[in-house]
PDB file of N, CA, C and O in Angstrom:
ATOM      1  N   UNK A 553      55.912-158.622   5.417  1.00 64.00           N
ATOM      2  CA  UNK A 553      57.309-158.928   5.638  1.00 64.00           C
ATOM      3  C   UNK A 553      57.760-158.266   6.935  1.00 64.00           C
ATOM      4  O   UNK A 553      57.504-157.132   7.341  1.00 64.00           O
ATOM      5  N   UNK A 554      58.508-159.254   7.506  1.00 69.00           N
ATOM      6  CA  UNK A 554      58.817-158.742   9.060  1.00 69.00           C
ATOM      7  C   UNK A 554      60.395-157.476   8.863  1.00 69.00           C
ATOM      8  O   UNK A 554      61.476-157.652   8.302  1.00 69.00           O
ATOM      9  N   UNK A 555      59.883-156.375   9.542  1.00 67.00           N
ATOM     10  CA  UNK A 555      60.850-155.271   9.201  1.00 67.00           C
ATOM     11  C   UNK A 555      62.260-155.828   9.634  1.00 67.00           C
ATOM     12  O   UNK A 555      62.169-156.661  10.536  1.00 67.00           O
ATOM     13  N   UNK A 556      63.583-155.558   9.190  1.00 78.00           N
ATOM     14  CA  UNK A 556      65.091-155.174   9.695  1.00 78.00           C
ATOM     15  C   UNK A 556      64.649-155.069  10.963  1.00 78.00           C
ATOM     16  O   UNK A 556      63.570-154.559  11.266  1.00 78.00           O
ATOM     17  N   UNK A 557      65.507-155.571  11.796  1.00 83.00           N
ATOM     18  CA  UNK A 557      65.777-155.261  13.361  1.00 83.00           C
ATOM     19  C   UNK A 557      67.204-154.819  13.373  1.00 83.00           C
ATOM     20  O   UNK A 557      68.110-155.317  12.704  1.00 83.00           O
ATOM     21  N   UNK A 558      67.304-153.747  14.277  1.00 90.00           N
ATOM     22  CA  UNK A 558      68.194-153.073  14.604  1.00 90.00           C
ATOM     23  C   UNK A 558      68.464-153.191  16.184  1.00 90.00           C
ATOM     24  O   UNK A 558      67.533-153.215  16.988  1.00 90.00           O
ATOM     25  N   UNK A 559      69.774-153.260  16.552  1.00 94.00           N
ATOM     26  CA  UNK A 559      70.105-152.670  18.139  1.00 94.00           C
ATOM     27  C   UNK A 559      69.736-151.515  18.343  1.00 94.00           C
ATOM     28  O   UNK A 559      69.375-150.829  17.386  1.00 94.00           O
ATOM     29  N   UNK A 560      69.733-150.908  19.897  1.00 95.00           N
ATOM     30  CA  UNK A 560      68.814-149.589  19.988  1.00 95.00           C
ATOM     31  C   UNK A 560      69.998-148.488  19.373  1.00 95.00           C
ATOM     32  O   UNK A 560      69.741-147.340  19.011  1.00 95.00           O
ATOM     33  N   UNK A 561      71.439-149.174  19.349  1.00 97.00           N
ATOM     34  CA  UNK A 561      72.548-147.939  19.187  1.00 97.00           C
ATOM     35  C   UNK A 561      72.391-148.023  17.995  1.00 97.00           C
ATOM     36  O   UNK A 561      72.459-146.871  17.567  1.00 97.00           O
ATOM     37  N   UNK A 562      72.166-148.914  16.945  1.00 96.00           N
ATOM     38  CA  UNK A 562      72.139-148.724  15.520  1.00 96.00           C
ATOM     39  C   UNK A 562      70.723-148.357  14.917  1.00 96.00           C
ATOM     40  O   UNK A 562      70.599-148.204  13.702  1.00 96.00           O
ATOM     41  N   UNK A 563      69.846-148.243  15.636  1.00 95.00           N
ATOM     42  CA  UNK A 563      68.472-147.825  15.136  1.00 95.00           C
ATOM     43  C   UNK A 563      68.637-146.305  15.212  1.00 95.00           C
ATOM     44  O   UNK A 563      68.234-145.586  14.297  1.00 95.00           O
ATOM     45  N   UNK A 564      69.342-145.733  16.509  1.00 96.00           N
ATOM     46  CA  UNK A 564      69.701-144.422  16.990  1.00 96.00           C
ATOM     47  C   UNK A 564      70.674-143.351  15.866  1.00 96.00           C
ATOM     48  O   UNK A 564      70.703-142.123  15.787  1.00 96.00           O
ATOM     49  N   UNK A 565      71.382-144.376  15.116  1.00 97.00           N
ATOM     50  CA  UNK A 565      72.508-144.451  14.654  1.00 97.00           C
ATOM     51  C   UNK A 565      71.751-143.645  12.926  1.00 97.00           C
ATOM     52  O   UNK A 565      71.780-142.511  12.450  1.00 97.00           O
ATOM     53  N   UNK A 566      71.325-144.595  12.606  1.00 97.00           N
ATOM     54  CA  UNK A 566      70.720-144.591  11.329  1.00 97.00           C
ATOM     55  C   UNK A 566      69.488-143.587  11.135  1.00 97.00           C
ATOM     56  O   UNK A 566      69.328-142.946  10.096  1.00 97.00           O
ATOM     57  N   UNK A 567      68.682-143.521  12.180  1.00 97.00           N
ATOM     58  CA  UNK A 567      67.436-142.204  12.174  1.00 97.00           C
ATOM     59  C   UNK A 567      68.232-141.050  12.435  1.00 97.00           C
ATOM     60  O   UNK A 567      67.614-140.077  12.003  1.00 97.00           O
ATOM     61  N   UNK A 568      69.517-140.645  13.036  1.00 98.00           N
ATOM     62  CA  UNK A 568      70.011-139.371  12.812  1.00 98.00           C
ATOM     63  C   UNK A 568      70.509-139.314  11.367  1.00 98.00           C
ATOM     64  O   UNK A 568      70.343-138.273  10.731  1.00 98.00           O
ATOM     65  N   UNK A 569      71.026-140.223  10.889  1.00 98.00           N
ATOM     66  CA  UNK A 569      71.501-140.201   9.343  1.00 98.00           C
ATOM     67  C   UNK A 569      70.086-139.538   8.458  1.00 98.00           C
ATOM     68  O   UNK A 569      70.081-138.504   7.789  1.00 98.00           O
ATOM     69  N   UNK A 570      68.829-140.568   8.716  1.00 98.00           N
ATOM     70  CA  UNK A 570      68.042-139.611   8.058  1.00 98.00           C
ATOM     71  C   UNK A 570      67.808-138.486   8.639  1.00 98.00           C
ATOM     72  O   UNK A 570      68.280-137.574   7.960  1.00 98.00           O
ATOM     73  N   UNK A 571      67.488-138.253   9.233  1.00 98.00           N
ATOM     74  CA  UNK A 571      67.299-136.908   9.885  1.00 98.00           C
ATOM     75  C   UNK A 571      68.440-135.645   9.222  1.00 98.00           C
ATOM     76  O   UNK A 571      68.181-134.524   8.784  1.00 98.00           O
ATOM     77  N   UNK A 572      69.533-136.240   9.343  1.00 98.00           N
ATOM     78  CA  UNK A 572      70.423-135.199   8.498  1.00 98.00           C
ATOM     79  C   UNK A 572      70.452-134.811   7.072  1.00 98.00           C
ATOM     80  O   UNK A 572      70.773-133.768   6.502  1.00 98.00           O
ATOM     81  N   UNK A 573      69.909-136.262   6.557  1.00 98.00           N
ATOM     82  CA  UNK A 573      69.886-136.099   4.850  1.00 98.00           C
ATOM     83  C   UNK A 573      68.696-135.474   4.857  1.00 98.00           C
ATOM     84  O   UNK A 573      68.712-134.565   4.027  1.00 98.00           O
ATOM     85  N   UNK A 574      67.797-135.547   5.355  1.00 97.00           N
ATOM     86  CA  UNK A 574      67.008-134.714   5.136  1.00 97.00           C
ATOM     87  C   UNK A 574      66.998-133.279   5.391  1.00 97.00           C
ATOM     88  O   UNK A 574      66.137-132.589   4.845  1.00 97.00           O
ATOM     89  N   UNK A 575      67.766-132.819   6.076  1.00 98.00           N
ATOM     90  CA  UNK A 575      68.078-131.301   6.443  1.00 98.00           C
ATOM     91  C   UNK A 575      68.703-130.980   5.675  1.00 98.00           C
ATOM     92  O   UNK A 575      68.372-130.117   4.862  1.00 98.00           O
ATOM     93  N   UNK A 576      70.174-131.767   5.688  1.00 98.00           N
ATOM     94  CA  UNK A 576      70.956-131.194   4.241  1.00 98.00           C
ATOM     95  C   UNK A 576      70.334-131.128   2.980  1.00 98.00           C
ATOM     96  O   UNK A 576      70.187-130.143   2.256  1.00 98.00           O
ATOM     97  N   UNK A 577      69.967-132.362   2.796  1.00 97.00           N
ATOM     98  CA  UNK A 577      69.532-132.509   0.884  1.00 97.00           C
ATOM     99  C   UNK A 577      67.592-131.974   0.661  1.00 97.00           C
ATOM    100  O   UNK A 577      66.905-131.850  -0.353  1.00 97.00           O
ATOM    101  N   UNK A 578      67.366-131.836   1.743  1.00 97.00           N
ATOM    102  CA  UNK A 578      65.779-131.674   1.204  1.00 97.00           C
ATOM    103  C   UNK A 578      65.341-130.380   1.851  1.00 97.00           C
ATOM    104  O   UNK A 578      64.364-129.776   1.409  1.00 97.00           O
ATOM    105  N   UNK A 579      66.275-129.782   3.248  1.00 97.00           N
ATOM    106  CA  UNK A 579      65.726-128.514   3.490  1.00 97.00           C
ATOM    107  C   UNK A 579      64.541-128.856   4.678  1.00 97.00           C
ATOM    108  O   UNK A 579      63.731-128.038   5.114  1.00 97.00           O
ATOM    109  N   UNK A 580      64.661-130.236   5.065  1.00 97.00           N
ATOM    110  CA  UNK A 580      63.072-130.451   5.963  1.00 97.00           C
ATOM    111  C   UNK A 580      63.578-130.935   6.875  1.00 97.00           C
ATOM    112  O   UNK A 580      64.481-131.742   6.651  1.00 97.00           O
ATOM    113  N   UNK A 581      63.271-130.690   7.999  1.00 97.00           N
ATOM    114  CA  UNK A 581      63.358-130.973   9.383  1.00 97.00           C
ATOM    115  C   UNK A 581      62.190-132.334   9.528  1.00 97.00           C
ATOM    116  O   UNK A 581      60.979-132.416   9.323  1.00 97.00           O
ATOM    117  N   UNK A 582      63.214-133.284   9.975  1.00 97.00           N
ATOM    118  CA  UNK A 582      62.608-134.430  10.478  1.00 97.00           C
ATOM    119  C   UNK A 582      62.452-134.487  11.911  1.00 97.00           C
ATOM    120  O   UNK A 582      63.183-133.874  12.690  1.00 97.00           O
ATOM    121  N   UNK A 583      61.367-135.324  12.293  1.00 97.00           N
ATOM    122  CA  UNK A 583      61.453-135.626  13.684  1.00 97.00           C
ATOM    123  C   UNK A 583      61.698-137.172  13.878  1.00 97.00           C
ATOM    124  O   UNK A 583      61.661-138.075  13.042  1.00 97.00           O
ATOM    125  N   UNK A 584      61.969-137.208  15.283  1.00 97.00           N
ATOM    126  CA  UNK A 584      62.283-138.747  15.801  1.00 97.00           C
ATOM    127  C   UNK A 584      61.679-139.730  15.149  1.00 97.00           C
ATOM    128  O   UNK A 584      62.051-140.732  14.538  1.00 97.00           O
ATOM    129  N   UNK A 585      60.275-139.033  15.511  1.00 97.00           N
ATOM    130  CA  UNK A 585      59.190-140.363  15.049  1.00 97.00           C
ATOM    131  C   UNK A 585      59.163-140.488  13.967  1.00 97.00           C
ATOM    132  O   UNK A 585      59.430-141.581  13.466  1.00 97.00           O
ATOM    133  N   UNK A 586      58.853-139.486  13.274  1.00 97.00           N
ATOM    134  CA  UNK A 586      58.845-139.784  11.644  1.00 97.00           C
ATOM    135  C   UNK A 586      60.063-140.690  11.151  1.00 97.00           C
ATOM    136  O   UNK A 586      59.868-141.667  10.429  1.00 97.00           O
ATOM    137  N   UNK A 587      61.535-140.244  11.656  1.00 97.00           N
ATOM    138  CA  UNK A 587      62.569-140.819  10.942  1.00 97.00           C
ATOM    139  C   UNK A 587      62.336-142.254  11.697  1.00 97.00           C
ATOM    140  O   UNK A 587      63.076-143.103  11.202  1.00 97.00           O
ATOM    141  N   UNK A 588      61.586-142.723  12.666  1.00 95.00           N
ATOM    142  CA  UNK A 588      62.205-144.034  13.088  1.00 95.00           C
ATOM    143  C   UNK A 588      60.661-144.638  12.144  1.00 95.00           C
ATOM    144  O   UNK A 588      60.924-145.729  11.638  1.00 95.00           O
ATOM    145  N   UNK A 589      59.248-144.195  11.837  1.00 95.00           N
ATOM    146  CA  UNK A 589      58.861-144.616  11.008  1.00 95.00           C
ATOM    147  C   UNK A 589      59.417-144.947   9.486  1.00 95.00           C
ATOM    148  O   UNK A 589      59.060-145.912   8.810  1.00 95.00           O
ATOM    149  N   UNK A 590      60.355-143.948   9.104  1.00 96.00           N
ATOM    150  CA  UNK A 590      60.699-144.380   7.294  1.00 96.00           C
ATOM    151  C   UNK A 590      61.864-145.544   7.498  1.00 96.00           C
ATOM    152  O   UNK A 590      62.220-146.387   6.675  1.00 96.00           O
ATOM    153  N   UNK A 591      62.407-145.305   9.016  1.00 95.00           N
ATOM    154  CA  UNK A 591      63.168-146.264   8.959  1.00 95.00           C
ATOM    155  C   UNK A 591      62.485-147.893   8.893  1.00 95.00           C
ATOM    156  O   UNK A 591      62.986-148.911   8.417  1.00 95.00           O
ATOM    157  N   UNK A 592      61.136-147.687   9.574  1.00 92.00           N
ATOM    158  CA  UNK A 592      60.491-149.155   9.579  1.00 92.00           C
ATOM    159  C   UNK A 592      60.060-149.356   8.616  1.00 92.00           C
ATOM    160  O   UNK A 592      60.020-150.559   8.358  1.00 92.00           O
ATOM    161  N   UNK A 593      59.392-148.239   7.323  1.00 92.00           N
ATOM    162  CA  UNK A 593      59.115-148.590   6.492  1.00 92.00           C
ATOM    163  C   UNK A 593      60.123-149.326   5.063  1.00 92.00           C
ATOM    164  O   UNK A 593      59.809-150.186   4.240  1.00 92.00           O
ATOM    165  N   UNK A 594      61.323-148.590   5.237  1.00 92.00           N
ATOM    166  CA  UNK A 594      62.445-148.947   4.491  1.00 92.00           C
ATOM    167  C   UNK A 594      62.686-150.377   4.521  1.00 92.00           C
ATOM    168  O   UNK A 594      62.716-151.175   3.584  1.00 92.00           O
ATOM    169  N   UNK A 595      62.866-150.575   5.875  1.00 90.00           N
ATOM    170  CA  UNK A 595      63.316-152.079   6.539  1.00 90.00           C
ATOM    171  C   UNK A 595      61.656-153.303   6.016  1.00 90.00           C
ATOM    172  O   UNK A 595      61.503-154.443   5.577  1.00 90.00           O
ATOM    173  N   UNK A 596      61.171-152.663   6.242  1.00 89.00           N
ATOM    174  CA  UNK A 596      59.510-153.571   5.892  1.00 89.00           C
ATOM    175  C   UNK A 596      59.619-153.647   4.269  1.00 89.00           C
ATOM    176  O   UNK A 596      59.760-154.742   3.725  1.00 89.00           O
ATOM    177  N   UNK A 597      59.546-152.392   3.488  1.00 90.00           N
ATOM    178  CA  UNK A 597      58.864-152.581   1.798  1.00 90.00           C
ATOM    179  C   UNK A 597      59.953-152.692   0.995  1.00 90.00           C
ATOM    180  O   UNK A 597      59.874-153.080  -0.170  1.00 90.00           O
ATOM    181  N   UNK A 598      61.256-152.292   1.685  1.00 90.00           N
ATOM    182  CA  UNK A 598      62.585-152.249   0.761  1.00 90.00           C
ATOM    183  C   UNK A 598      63.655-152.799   0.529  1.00 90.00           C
ATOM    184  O   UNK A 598      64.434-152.881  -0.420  1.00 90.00           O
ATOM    185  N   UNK A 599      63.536-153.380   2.130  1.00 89.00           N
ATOM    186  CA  UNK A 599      65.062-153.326   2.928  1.00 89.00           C
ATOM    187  C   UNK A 599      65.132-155.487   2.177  1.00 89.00           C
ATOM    188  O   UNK A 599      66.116-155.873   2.808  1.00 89.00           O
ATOM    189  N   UNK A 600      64.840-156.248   1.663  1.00 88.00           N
ATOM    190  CA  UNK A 600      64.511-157.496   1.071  1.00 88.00           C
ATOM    191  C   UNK A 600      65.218-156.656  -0.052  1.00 88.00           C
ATOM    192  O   UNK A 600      66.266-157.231  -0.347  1.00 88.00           O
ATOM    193  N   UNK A 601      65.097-155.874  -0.556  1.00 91.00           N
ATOM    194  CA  UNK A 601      65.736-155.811  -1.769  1.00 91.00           C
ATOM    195  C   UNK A 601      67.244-155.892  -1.775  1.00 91.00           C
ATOM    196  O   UNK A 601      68.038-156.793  -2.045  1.00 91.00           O
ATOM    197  N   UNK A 602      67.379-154.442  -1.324  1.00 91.00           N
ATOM    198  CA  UNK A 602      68.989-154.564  -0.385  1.00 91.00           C
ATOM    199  C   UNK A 602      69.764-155.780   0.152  1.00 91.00           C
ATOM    200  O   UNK A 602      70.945-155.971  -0.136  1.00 91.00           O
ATOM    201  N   UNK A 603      68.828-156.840   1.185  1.00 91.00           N
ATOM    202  CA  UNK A 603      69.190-157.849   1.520  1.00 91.00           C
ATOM    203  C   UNK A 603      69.825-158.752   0.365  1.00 91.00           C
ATOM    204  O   UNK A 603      70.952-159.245   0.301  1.00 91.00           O
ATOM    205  N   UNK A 604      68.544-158.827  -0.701  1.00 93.00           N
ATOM    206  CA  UNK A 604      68.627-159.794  -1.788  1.00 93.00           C
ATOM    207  C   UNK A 604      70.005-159.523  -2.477  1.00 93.00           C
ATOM    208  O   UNK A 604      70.784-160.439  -2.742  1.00 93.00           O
ATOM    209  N   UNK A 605      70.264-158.168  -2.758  1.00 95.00           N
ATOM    210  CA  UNK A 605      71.422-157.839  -3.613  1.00 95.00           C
ATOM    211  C   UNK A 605      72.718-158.201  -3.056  1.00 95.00           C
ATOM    212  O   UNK A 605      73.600-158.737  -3.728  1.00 95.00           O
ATOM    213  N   UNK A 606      72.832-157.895  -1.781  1.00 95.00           N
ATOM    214  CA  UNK A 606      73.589-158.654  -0.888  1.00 95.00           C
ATOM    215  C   UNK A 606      74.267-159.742  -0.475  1.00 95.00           C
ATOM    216  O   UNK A 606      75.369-160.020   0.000  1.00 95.00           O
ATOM    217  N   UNK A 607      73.067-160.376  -0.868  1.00 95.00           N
ATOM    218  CA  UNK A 607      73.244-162.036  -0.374  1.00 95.00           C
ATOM    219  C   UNK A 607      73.851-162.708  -2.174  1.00 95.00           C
ATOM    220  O   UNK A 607      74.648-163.644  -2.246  1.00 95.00           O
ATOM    221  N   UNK A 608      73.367-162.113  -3.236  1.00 97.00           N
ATOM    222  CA  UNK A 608      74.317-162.209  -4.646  1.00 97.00           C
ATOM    223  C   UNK A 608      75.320-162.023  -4.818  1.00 97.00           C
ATOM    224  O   UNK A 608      76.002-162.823  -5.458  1.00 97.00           O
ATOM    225  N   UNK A 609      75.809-160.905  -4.321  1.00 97.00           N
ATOM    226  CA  UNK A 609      77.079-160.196  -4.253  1.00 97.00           C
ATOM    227  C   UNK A 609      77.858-161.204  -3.397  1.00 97.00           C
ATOM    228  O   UNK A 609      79.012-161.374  -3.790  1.00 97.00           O
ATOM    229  N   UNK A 610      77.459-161.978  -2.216  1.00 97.00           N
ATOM    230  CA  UNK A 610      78.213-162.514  -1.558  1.00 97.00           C
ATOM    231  C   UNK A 610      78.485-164.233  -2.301  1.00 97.00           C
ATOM    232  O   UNK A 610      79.580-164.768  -2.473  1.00 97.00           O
ATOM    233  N   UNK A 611      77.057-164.833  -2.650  1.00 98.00           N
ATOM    234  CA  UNK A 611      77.046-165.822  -3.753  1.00 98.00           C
ATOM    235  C   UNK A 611      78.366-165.756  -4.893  1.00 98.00           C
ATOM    236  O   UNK A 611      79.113-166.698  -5.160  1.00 98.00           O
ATOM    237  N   UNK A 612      78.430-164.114  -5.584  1.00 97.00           N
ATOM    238  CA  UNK A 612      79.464-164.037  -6.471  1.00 97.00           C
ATOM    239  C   UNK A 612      80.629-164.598  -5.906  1.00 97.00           C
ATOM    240  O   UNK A 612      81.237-165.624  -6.211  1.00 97.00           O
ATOM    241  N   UNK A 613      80.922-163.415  -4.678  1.00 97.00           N
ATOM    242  CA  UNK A 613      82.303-164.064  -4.190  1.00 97.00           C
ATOM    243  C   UNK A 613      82.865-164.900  -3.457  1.00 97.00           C
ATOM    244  O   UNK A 613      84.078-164.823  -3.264  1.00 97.00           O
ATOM    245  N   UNK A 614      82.122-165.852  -2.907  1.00 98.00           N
ATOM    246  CA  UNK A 614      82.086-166.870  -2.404  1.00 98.00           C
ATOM    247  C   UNK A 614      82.754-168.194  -4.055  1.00 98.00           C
ATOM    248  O   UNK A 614      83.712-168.968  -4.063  1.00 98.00           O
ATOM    249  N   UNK A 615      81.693-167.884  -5.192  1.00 97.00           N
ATOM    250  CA  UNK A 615      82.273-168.908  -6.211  1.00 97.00           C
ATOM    251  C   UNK A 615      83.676-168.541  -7.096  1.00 97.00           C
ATOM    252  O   UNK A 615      84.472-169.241  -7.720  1.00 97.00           O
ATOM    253  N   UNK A 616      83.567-167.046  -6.823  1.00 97.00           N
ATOM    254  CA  UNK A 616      85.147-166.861  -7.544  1.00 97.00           C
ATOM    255  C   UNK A 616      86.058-167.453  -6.571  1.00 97.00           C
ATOM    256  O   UNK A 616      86.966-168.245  -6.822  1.00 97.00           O
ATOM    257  N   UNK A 617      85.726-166.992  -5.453  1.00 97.00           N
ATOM    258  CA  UNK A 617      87.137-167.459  -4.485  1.00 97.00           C
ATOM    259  C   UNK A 617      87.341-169.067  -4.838  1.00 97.00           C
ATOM    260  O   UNK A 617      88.511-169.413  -5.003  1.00 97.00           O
ATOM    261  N   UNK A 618      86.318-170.078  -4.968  1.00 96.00           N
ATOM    262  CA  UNK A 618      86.066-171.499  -4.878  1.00 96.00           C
ATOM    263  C   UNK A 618      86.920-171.872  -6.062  1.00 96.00           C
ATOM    264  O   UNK A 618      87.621-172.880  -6.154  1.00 96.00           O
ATOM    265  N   UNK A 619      86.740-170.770  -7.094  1.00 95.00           N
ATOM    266  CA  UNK A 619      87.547-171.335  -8.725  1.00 95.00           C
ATOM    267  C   UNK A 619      89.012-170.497  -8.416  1.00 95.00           C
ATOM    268  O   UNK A 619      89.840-170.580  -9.323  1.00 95.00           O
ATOM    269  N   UNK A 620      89.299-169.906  -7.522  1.00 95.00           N
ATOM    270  CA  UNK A 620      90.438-169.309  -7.221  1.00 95.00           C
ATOM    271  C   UNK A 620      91.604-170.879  -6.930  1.00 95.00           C
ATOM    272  O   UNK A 620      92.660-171.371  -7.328  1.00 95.00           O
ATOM    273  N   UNK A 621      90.279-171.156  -5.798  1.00 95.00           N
ATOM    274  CA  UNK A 621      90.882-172.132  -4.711  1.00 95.00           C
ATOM    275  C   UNK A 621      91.065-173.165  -5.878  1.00 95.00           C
ATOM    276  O   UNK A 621      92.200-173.625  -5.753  1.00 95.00           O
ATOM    277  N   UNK A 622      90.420-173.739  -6.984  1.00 93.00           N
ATOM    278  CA  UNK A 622      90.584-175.139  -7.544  1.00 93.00           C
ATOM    279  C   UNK A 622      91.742-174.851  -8.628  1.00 93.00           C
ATOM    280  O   UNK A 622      92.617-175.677  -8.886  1.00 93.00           O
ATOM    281  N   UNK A 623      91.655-173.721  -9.166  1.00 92.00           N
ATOM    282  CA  UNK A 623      93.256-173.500 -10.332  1.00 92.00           C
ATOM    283  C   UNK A 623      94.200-173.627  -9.115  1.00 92.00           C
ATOM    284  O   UNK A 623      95.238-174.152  -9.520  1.00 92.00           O
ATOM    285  N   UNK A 624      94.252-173.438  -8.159  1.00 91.00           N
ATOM    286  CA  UNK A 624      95.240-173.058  -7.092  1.00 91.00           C
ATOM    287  C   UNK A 624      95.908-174.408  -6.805  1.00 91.00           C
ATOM    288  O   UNK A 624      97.046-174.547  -6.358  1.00 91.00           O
ATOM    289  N   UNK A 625      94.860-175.597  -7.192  1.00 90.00           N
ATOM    290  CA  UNK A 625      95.196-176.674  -6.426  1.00 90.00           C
ATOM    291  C   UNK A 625      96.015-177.219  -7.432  1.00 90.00           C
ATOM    292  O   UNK A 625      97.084-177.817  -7.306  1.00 90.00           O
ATOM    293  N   UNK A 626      95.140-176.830  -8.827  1.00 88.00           N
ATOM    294  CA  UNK A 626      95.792-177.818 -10.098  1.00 88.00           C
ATOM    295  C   UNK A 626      97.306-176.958 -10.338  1.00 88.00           C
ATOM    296  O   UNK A 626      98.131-177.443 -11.112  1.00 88.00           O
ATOM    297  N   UNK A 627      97.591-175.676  -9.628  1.00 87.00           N
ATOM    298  CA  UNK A 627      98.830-175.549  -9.797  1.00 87.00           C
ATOM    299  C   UNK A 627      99.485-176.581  -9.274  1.00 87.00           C
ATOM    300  O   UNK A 627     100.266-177.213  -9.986  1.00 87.00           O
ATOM    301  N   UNK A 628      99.259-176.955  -7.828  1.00 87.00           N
ATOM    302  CA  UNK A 628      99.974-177.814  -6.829  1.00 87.00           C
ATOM    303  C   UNK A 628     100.260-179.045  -7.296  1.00 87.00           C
ATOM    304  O   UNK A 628     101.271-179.596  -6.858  1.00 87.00           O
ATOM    305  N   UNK A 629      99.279-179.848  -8.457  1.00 84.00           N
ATOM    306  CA  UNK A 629      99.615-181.017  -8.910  1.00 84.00           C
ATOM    307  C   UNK A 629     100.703-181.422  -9.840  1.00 84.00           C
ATOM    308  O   UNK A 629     101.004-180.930 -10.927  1.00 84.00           O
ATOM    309  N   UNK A 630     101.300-182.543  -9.112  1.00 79.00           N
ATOM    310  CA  UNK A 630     102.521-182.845  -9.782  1.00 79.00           C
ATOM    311  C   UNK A 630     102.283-184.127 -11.017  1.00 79.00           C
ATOM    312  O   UNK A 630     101.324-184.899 -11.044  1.00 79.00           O
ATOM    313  N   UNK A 631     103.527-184.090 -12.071  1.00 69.00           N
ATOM    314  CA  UNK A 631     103.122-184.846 -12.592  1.00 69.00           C
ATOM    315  C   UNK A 631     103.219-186.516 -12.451  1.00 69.00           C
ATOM    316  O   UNK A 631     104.293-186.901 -11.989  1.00 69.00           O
ATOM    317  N   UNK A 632     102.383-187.408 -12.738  1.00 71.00           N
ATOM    318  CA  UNK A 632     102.545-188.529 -12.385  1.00 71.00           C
ATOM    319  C   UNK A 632     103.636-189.191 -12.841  1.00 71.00           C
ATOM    320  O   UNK A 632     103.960-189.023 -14.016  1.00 71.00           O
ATOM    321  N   UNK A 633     104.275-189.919 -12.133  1.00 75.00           N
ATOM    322  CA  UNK A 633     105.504-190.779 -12.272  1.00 75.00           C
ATOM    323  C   UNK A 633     105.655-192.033 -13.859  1.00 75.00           C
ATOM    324  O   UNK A 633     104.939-193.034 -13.873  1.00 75.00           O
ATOM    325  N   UNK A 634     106.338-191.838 -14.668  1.00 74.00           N
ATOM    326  CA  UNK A 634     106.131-193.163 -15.789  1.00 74.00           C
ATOM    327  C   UNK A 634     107.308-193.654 -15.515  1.00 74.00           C
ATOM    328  O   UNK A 634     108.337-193.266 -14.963  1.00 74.00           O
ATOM    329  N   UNK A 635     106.788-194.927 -16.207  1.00 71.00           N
ATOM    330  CA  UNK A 635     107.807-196.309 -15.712  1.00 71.00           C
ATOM    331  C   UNK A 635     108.182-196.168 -16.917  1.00 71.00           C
ATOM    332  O   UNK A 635     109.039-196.916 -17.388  1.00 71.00           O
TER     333      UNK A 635
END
């Protein structure tokens, strides 16, 4: 699976994030390389998952809004005229 691509400011962006969680929460000093490796690995073995959950979450709200939009309409309908 072809890894996440990142811009160079958001690749920059995100390997200091690890780099920090790892100092804060684990006590270990990361380096560049390493963090821009877990970052490729994340993006390669993981990052499809994330995507996947994503792209559901957006599926969800994409069909609520759609049943938002159709009660919305049947408010708008008037009633038909009798002779």
């Amino acid at each position: 699976m072809k890894p996440i691509e990142f811009s160079k400011e958001d690749r920059a962006a995100v390997t200091a994030k690890l780099r920090d969680y790892f100092a804060r929460e684990l006590d270990q000093e990361l380096g560049q390389l390493p963090a821009e490796m877990l970052l490729d690995f994340i993006g390669t073995e993981i990052g499809g998952a994330f995507y996947n959950r994503g792209v559901h979450d957006a599926q969800q709200l994409v069909q609520q809004k759609a049943e938002d939009i159709v009660e919305a309409l049947y408010g708008l309908e008037r009633a038909a005229p009798t002779r």
